Amino acid sequence: MSERLSSVVTLALCLAALPRLRELLPGVDAGRRAVATAVVTLAASAVALTFPGERTLYALTGVPHIGDLVGRSLLMVTAVAAQCIFLFAAEPEQQPSPRLRRRVVALVAALGVLVAVFALAPTRDASADYLVTYGDEPLIAVFVLTFTAFLGWCFADVLTAWSRLARRTSGSLHTGLHTLAAGAAVGLGYVVLRLTGQVALLADWPSVVAGTRIGCLVTGSVAALLAVAAVSWPAVSGASHAVHEWSRSRARLRQLYPLWSDLTEVVPHVALERPRPRAGELIALLDVRWRLYRRVIEIHDARLALRAYADAPSRGTRTAPAVEARRLARAVAAARRGAAVRESVAGPAAAAVADDVDREAEWLSNVAREYRTLTRSRSARAVAWSPA
């Protein structure tokens, strides 16, 4: 069960890390690089600490338990990267160099202790659980204390920074930082359980050791997933909004197609491009927003071009969709009877123009729905020519 949970969490972390790799390249701003570092090192540490990853590292290096050293070192880098995320959020206009340097120096010092202790500590059985089998060794105790104390300091620092930023942020940034702080709070629970397990190991309380191991796995997994959710939230939110906008725009295109197709048939010069057949319209998935923008403009241009063939609504009023649909049906029917499109001396029809494309597309979709009902009915011709 524990191995399955570790595998699922590791897979999720790796999937989240892949899109962030490009943000580690030169030229990316410091804030985004800190986020990418946190996600990538967290995923790498999870891989190193799982059984397949640890065995692979051992096969490559021949050093028993090298996965524990690599994985926990990367976790410490992740914790510092989380600190940096809050530093850059608090000071977006300037590089917090002194504070950043202090954290990097602390990280280097802690990593130095970890590597030195690991090199001196006994690591004879590569298949044994490093922190349990050799946990009562003094050097391994130093290893555990250094690792957990450093993580505890980082998580406490993150929570302190969040307490200062909570009222100064909003939107997706606030949500992301709040989720990251929640991950740090869970991470503090991991630190407490790890220290409790070490004390229980030294006191020879095997049942407590087993319980803390499970607790460490659960809290570590939850903290890792919260951290990834925190830094992925703005991107996920933006992608979700983009998908929603694309879906809505595509639905508007389909709704406007019957009206737009008839209008551009009788007034072809208003169309920027030759209209696609309905089958081509169904499979056209790109440039949806641009095509909707053009379709709204072309429908209005056609309305103006056909203003001589039907009564215009009164100026200064917003035309009801059913009345406008009837007017356009009359105009299209008149144009199809063969009369040449001519300029009207009466001036353009009063058009109901909204304050943005989305609202205008919505209004025209209602017109198109009424128009389609009119033109599909058995008495379409009679309706088109009857008085409004």
Coordinates of C-alpha atoms in Angstrom, one line a residue:
M1 CA 0.0 0.0 0.0
S2 CA 2.7 2.4 0.9
E3 CA 4.7 1.7 -2.3
R4 CA 1.6 2.2 -4.3
L5 CA 0.9 5.6 -2.7
S6 CA 4.5 6.6 -3.2
S7 CA 4.3 5.6 -6.9
V8 CA 1.1 7.6 -7.5
V9 CA 2.4 10.7 -5.8
T10 CA 5.8 10.4 -7.6
L11 CA 4.0 10.1 -11.0
A12 CA 1.8 13.2 -10.2
L13 CA 4.9 15.2 -9.2
C14 CA 6.8 14.2 -12.4
L15 CA 3.8 15.2 -14.6
A16 CA 3.7 18.5 -12.9
A17 CA 7.5 19.0 -13.3
L18 CA 7.8 18.3 -17.0
P19 CA 6.2 21.7 -18.2
R20 CA 8.5 23.6 -15.7
L21 CA 11.8 22.3 -17.0
R22 CA 12.0 25.1 -19.6
E23 CA 11.6 27.7 -16.9
L24 CA 15.0 26.6 -15.5
L25 CA 16.7 28.0 -18.7
P26 CA 18.6 31.3 -18.6
G27 CA 16.6 34.4 -19.2
V28 CA 13.6 33.4 -17.1
D29 CA 12.8 35.8 -14.2
A30 CA 13.8 34.8 -10.7
G31 CA 10.3 34.3 -9.4
R32 CA 9.4 31.8 -12.1
R33 CA 12.7 30.1 -11.8
A34 CA 12.1 29.6 -8.0
V35 CA 8.7 28.0 -8.8
A36 CA 10.3 25.7 -11.4
T37 CA 13.1 24.8 -9.0
A38 CA 10.7 23.8 -6.3
V39 CA 8.6 21.6 -8.6
V40 CA 11.4 19.9 -10.4
T41 CA 13.5 19.2 -7.3
L42 CA 10.4 17.9 -5.5
A43 CA 9.7 15.5 -8.3
A44 CA 13.4 14.4 -8.5
S45 CA 13.5 13.8 -4.7
A46 CA 10.4 11.7 -4.9
V47 CA 12.0 9.6 -7.7
A48 CA 15.2 9.2 -5.7
L49 CA 13.4 8.1 -2.5
T50 CA 11.2 5.5 -4.2
F51 CA 12.5 1.9 -4.3
P52 CA 13.1 1.9 -8.1
G53 CA 14.8 5.2 -8.1
E54 CA 17.1 4.3 -5.1
R55 CA 18.0 1.0 -6.8
T56 CA 18.8 2.7 -10.0
L57 CA 21.1 5.2 -8.2
Y58 CA 22.8 2.4 -6.4
A59 CA 23.4 0.5 -9.6
L60 CA 24.9 3.6 -11.2
T61 CA 27.1 4.7 -8.3
G62 CA 27.7 1.5 -6.2
V63 CA 27.0 3.6 -3.0
P64 CA 24.5 2.0 -0.7
H65 CA 21.5 4.2 0.3
I66 CA 22.7 7.0 -2.1
G67 CA 19.0 7.5 -2.9
D68 CA 18.4 8.7 0.7
L69 CA 21.1 11.3 0.5
V70 CA 20.1 12.5 -3.0
G71 CA 16.4 12.5 -2.2
R72 CA 16.6 14.3 1.1
S73 CA 19.2 16.8 -0.2
L74 CA 16.7 17.7 -3.1
L75 CA 13.9 18.1 -0.5
M76 CA 16.0 20.7 1.3
V77 CA 16.6 22.5 -2.0
T78 CA 12.8 22.4 -2.6
A79 CA 12.2 23.9 0.9
V80 CA 14.6 26.8 0.1
A81 CA 12.9 27.3 -3.3
A82 CA 9.6 27.6 -1.4
Q83 CA 11.1 30.2 0.8
C84 CA 12.3 32.1 -2.3
I85 CA 8.8 32.0 -3.8
F86 CA 7.5 34.0 -0.8
L87 CA 10.6 36.3 -1.0
F88 CA 9.9 37.2 -4.6
A89 CA 6.2 37.6 -3.9
A90 CA 6.9 40.0 -1.1
E91 CA 9.5 42.0 -3.2
P92 CA 8.4 41.6 -6.9
E93 CA 10.2 44.8 -8.0
Q94 CA 13.6 44.0 -6.6
Q95 CA 15.9 41.0 -6.0
P96 CA 16.0 40.2 -2.3
S97 CA 19.7 39.4 -2.5
P98 CA 20.8 39.6 1.1
R99 CA 18.0 37.4 2.4
L100 CA 18.3 35.0 -0.5
R101 CA 22.1 34.7 0.1
R102 CA 21.5 33.8 3.8
R103 CA 19.2 31.0 2.8
V104 CA 21.5 29.7 0.2
V105 CA 24.4 29.7 2.7
A106 CA 22.3 27.9 5.2
L107 CA 21.4 25.3 2.6
V108 CA 25.0 24.8 1.5
A109 CA 26.0 24.4 5.2
A110 CA 23.3 21.8 5.9
L111 CA 24.1 19.9 2.7
G112 CA 27.7 19.8 3.7
V113 CA 26.8 18.3 7.1
L114 CA 24.5 15.8 5.4
V115 CA 27.1 14.6 2.9
A116 CA 29.9 14.4 5.6
V117 CA 27.7 12.4 8.0
F118 CA 26.5 10.1 5.2
A119 CA 30.1 9.4 4.1
L120 CA 31.2 8.5 7.7
A121 CA 28.1 6.6 8.7
P122 CA 27.8 2.8 8.3
T123 CA 25.9 1.8 5.2
R124 CA 26.7 -1.9 4.8
D125 CA 23.4 -3.4 3.7
A126 CA 22.0 -1.7 0.6
S127 CA 18.6 -3.5 0.9
A128 CA 18.0 -2.3 4.5
D129 CA 15.9 0.7 5.5
Y130 CA 18.6 3.3 6.0
L131 CA 16.9 5.4 8.7
V132 CA 15.5 2.5 10.6
T133 CA 18.2 -0.2 10.4
Y134 CA 21.0 2.3 11.2
G135 CA 18.8 4.9 13.0
D136 CA 20.3 4.2 16.4
E137 CA 23.8 5.0 15.1
P138 CA 24.9 8.5 16.4
L139 CA 25.9 9.7 12.9
I140 CA 22.6 8.6 11.4
A141 CA 20.9 10.5 14.2
V142 CA 22.8 13.6 13.2
F143 CA 21.8 13.0 9.6
V144 CA 18.1 12.8 10.6
L145 CA 18.3 15.8 12.9
T146 CA 20.1 18.0 10.4
F147 CA 17.5 17.1 7.7
T148 CA 14.4 17.6 9.8
A149 CA 15.6 20.7 11.6
F150 CA 16.4 22.3 8.2
L151 CA 13.0 21.5 6.8
G152 CA 11.3 22.7 10.0
W153 CA 13.1 26.0 9.8
C154 CA 12.1 26.4 6.1
F155 CA 8.5 25.5 6.7
A156 CA 8.2 27.8 9.7
D157 CA 9.8 30.6 7.6
V158 CA 7.2 30.0 4.9
L159 CA 4.3 30.3 7.3
T160 CA 5.8 33.4 8.8
A161 CA 6.1 35.0 5.3
W162 CA 2.5 34.0 4.5
S163 CA 1.2 35.7 7.6
R164 CA 2.8 38.9 6.4
L165 CA 1.5 38.5 2.8
A166 CA -2.0 37.1 3.4
R167 CA -3.7 40.6 3.3
R168 CA -1.5 42.0 0.5
T169 CA -2.4 39.4 -2.2
S170 CA -5.5 38.5 -4.1
G171 CA -6.7 36.3 -6.9
S172 CA -4.8 33.3 -8.1
L173 CA -1.6 34.5 -6.4
H174 CA -3.4 34.6 -3.1
T175 CA -4.8 31.1 -3.7
G176 CA -1.4 29.7 -4.7
L177 CA 0.5 31.1 -1.8
H178 CA -2.3 30.1 0.6
T179 CA -2.1 26.5 -0.7
L180 CA 1.7 26.5 -0.5
A181 CA 1.5 27.7 3.1
A182 CA -1.0 24.9 3.9
G183 CA 1.6 22.5 2.4
A184 CA 4.2 24.0 4.7
A185 CA 1.9 23.5 7.7
V186 CA 1.5 19.8 6.8
G187 CA 5.2 19.7 6.3
L188 CA 5.7 20.7 9.9
G189 CA 3.6 17.8 10.8
Y190 CA 6.0 15.6 8.8
V191 CA 8.9 17.1 10.7
V192 CA 7.3 16.4 14.1
L193 CA 6.6 12.8 13.1
R194 CA 10.1 12.3 11.8
L195 CA 11.6 13.5 15.1
T196 CA 9.2 11.5 17.1
G197 CA 10.1 8.4 15.1
Q198 CA 13.8 9.0 15.7
V199 CA 13.2 9.3 19.5
A200 CA 11.1 6.2 19.4
L201 CA 13.9 4.4 17.5
L202 CA 16.5 5.4 20.1
A203 CA 14.1 4.4 22.9
D204 CA 13.4 1.0 21.2
W205 CA 9.6 1.5 20.7
P206 CA 9.0 -0.4 17.5
S207 CA 5.2 0.2 17.4
V208 CA 5.8 3.9 17.6
V209 CA 8.4 3.8 14.9
A210 CA 6.0 1.9 12.6
G211 CA 3.3 4.4 13.2
T212 CA 5.5 7.4 12.5
R213 CA 6.7 5.9 9.3
I214 CA 3.2 5.7 8.0
G215 CA 2.5 9.2 9.3
C216 CA 5.6 10.5 7.6
L217 CA 4.5 8.9 4.3
V218 CA 1.0 10.4 4.4
T219 CA 2.0 13.9 5.6
G220 CA 4.9 14.0 3.2
S221 CA 2.7 13.0 0.3
V222 CA 0.0 15.5 1.2
A223 CA 2.5 18.3 1.6
A224 CA 4.1 17.5 -1.7
L225 CA 0.8 17.5 -3.5
L226 CA -0.3 20.7 -1.9
A227 CA 3.0 22.3 -3.0
V228 CA 2.5 21.2 -6.6
A229 CA -1.1 22.3 -6.6
A230 CA 0.0 25.7 -5.2
V231 CA 2.5 26.5 -7.9
S232 CA 0.3 24.9 -10.7
W233 CA -2.9 26.7 -9.7
P234 CA -2.3 29.9 -11.8
A235 CA -1.4 27.9 -14.9
V236 CA -4.3 25.5 -14.4
S237 CA -6.7 28.4 -13.8
G238 CA -5.5 30.2 -16.9
A239 CA -5.8 27.0 -19.0
S240 CA -9.3 26.3 -17.7
H241 CA -10.4 29.8 -18.5
A242 CA -8.9 29.5 -22.0
V243 CA -10.7 26.2 -22.6
H244 CA -13.9 27.7 -21.4
E245 CA -13.6 30.7 -23.6
W246 CA -12.7 28.5 -26.6
S247 CA -15.7 26.3 -26.0
R248 CA -18.1 29.2 -25.6
S249 CA -16.7 31.0 -28.7
R250 CA -17.1 27.8 -30.8
A251 CA -20.7 27.3 -29.6
R252 CA -21.4 30.9 -30.7
L253 CA -19.9 30.2 -34.1
R254 CA -22.1 27.2 -34.6
Q255 CA -25.2 29.2 -33.5
L256 CA -24.4 32.1 -35.8
Y257 CA -23.6 29.9 -38.8
P258 CA -27.1 29.6 -40.4
L259 CA -27.8 33.4 -40.2
W260 CA -24.2 34.3 -41.3
S261 CA -24.3 31.8 -44.1
D262 CA -27.5 33.2 -45.6
L263 CA -26.4 36.8 -45.2
T264 CA -23.0 36.2 -46.9
E265 CA -24.8 34.4 -49.7
V266 CA -26.9 37.4 -50.7
V267 CA -24.2 39.9 -49.7
P268 CA -20.9 38.1 -50.4
H269 CA -18.6 41.1 -50.4
V270 CA -18.9 41.5 -46.6
A271 CA -17.1 38.2 -46.0
L272 CA -13.4 38.4 -45.5
E273 CA -13.0 34.7 -46.5
R274 CA -15.2 32.4 -48.5
P275 CA -17.6 30.7 -46.2
R276 CA -16.9 27.1 -45.4
P277 CA -19.5 24.4 -45.9
R278 CA -21.1 23.1 -42.7
A279 CA -18.9 20.0 -42.6
G280 CA -15.8 22.2 -42.8
E281 CA -17.2 24.4 -40.1
L282 CA -17.6 21.5 -37.8
I283 CA -13.9 20.4 -38.1
A284 CA -12.4 23.9 -37.9
L285 CA -10.9 24.1 -34.4
L286 CA -8.3 26.8 -34.7
D287 CA -8.6 30.6 -34.6
V288 CA -12.0 30.3 -33.0
R289 CA -11.9 33.7 -31.3
W290 CA -10.8 35.5 -34.5
R291 CA -13.5 33.8 -36.6
L292 CA -16.1 34.8 -34.0
Y293 CA -14.9 38.4 -34.1
R294 CA -15.1 38.4 -37.9
R295 CA -18.5 36.7 -38.0
V296 CA -20.0 39.3 -35.7
I297 CA -18.6 42.1 -37.9
E298 CA -19.7 40.5 -41.1
I299 CA -23.3 40.0 -39.8
H300 CA -23.5 43.7 -38.9
D301 CA -22.0 44.7 -42.3
A302 CA -24.6 42.5 -44.0
R303 CA -27.4 44.1 -41.9
L304 CA -26.3 47.5 -43.1
A305 CA -26.0 46.3 -46.7
L306 CA -29.6 44.9 -46.6
R307 CA -31.2 47.9 -44.9
A308 CA -33.1 48.8 -48.1
Y309 CA -35.1 45.6 -48.1
A310 CA -36.7 45.6 -44.7
D311 CA -38.0 48.1 -42.2
A312 CA -35.4 49.2 -39.7
P313 CA -36.2 49.2 -36.0
S314 CA -36.7 52.5 -34.3
R315 CA -33.5 54.4 -33.5
G316 CA -32.3 54.5 -29.9
T317 CA -34.0 51.2 -28.9
R318 CA -32.6 47.7 -28.5
T319 CA -34.2 45.4 -31.1
A320 CA -35.8 42.2 -29.7
P321 CA -34.1 39.1 -31.2
A322 CA -37.4 37.9 -32.8
V323 CA -38.1 41.3 -34.4
E324 CA -34.6 41.5 -35.8
A325 CA -34.7 37.9 -37.0
R326 CA -38.0 38.7 -38.9
R327 CA -36.4 41.8 -40.4
L328 CA -33.4 39.9 -41.6
A329 CA -35.5 37.1 -43.0
R330 CA -37.5 39.6 -45.0
A331 CA -34.3 41.2 -46.3
V332 CA -32.7 37.9 -47.3
A333 CA -35.9 36.8 -49.1
A334 CA -36.1 40.1 -51.0
A335 CA -32.4 39.8 -52.0
R336 CA -32.9 36.2 -53.2
R337 CA -35.7 37.3 -55.5
G338 CA -33.1 38.9 -57.6
A339 CA -33.2 42.6 -56.7
A340 CA -29.8 44.1 -56.8
V341 CA -28.3 45.3 -53.5
R342 CA -28.5 49.0 -53.6
E343 CA -27.6 51.8 -51.2
S344 CA -30.4 53.3 -49.1
V345 CA -30.9 57.0 -48.8
A346 CA -32.6 56.5 -45.5
G347 CA -29.4 55.7 -43.6
P348 CA -28.3 52.6 -41.8
A349 CA -30.6 50.6 -39.6
A350 CA -30.1 51.1 -35.9
A351 CA -28.0 48.2 -34.7
A352 CA -28.0 46.8 -31.2
V353 CA -24.3 47.0 -30.4
A354 CA -23.1 45.8 -27.1
D355 CA -20.0 47.0 -25.3
D356 CA -17.9 43.9 -26.1
V357 CA -17.7 41.1 -28.6
D358 CA -19.0 38.4 -26.2
R359 CA -22.2 40.2 -25.3
E360 CA -22.7 41.2 -29.0
A361 CA -22.2 37.5 -30.1
E362 CA -24.7 36.4 -27.4
W363 CA -27.3 38.8 -28.7
L364 CA -26.7 37.8 -32.3
S365 CA -26.9 34.2 -31.3
N366 CA -30.4 34.8 -30.0
V367 CA -31.2 36.5 -33.3
A368 CA -29.8 33.6 -35.2
R369 CA -31.9 31.1 -33.2
E370 CA -35.1 33.0 -34.0
Y371 CA -34.0 33.3 -37.6
R372 CA -33.4 29.6 -37.9
T373 CA -36.8 28.9 -36.5
L374 CA -38.4 31.3 -39.0
T375 CA -36.6 29.9 -42.0
R376 CA -37.2 26.2 -41.1
S377 CA -40.9 26.6 -40.5
R378 CA -43.3 25.5 -43.2
S379 CA -44.6 29.0 -43.6
A380 CA -41.1 30.5 -43.8
R381 CA -41.9 32.5 -47.0
A382 CA -45.1 33.8 -45.6
V383 CA -43.5 34.8 -42.4
A384 CA -40.7 36.5 -44.1
W385 CA -43.0 38.6 -46.2
S386 CA -45.7 39.3 -43.6
P387 CA -45.7 42.7 -41.9
A388 CA -43.5 42.9 -38.8

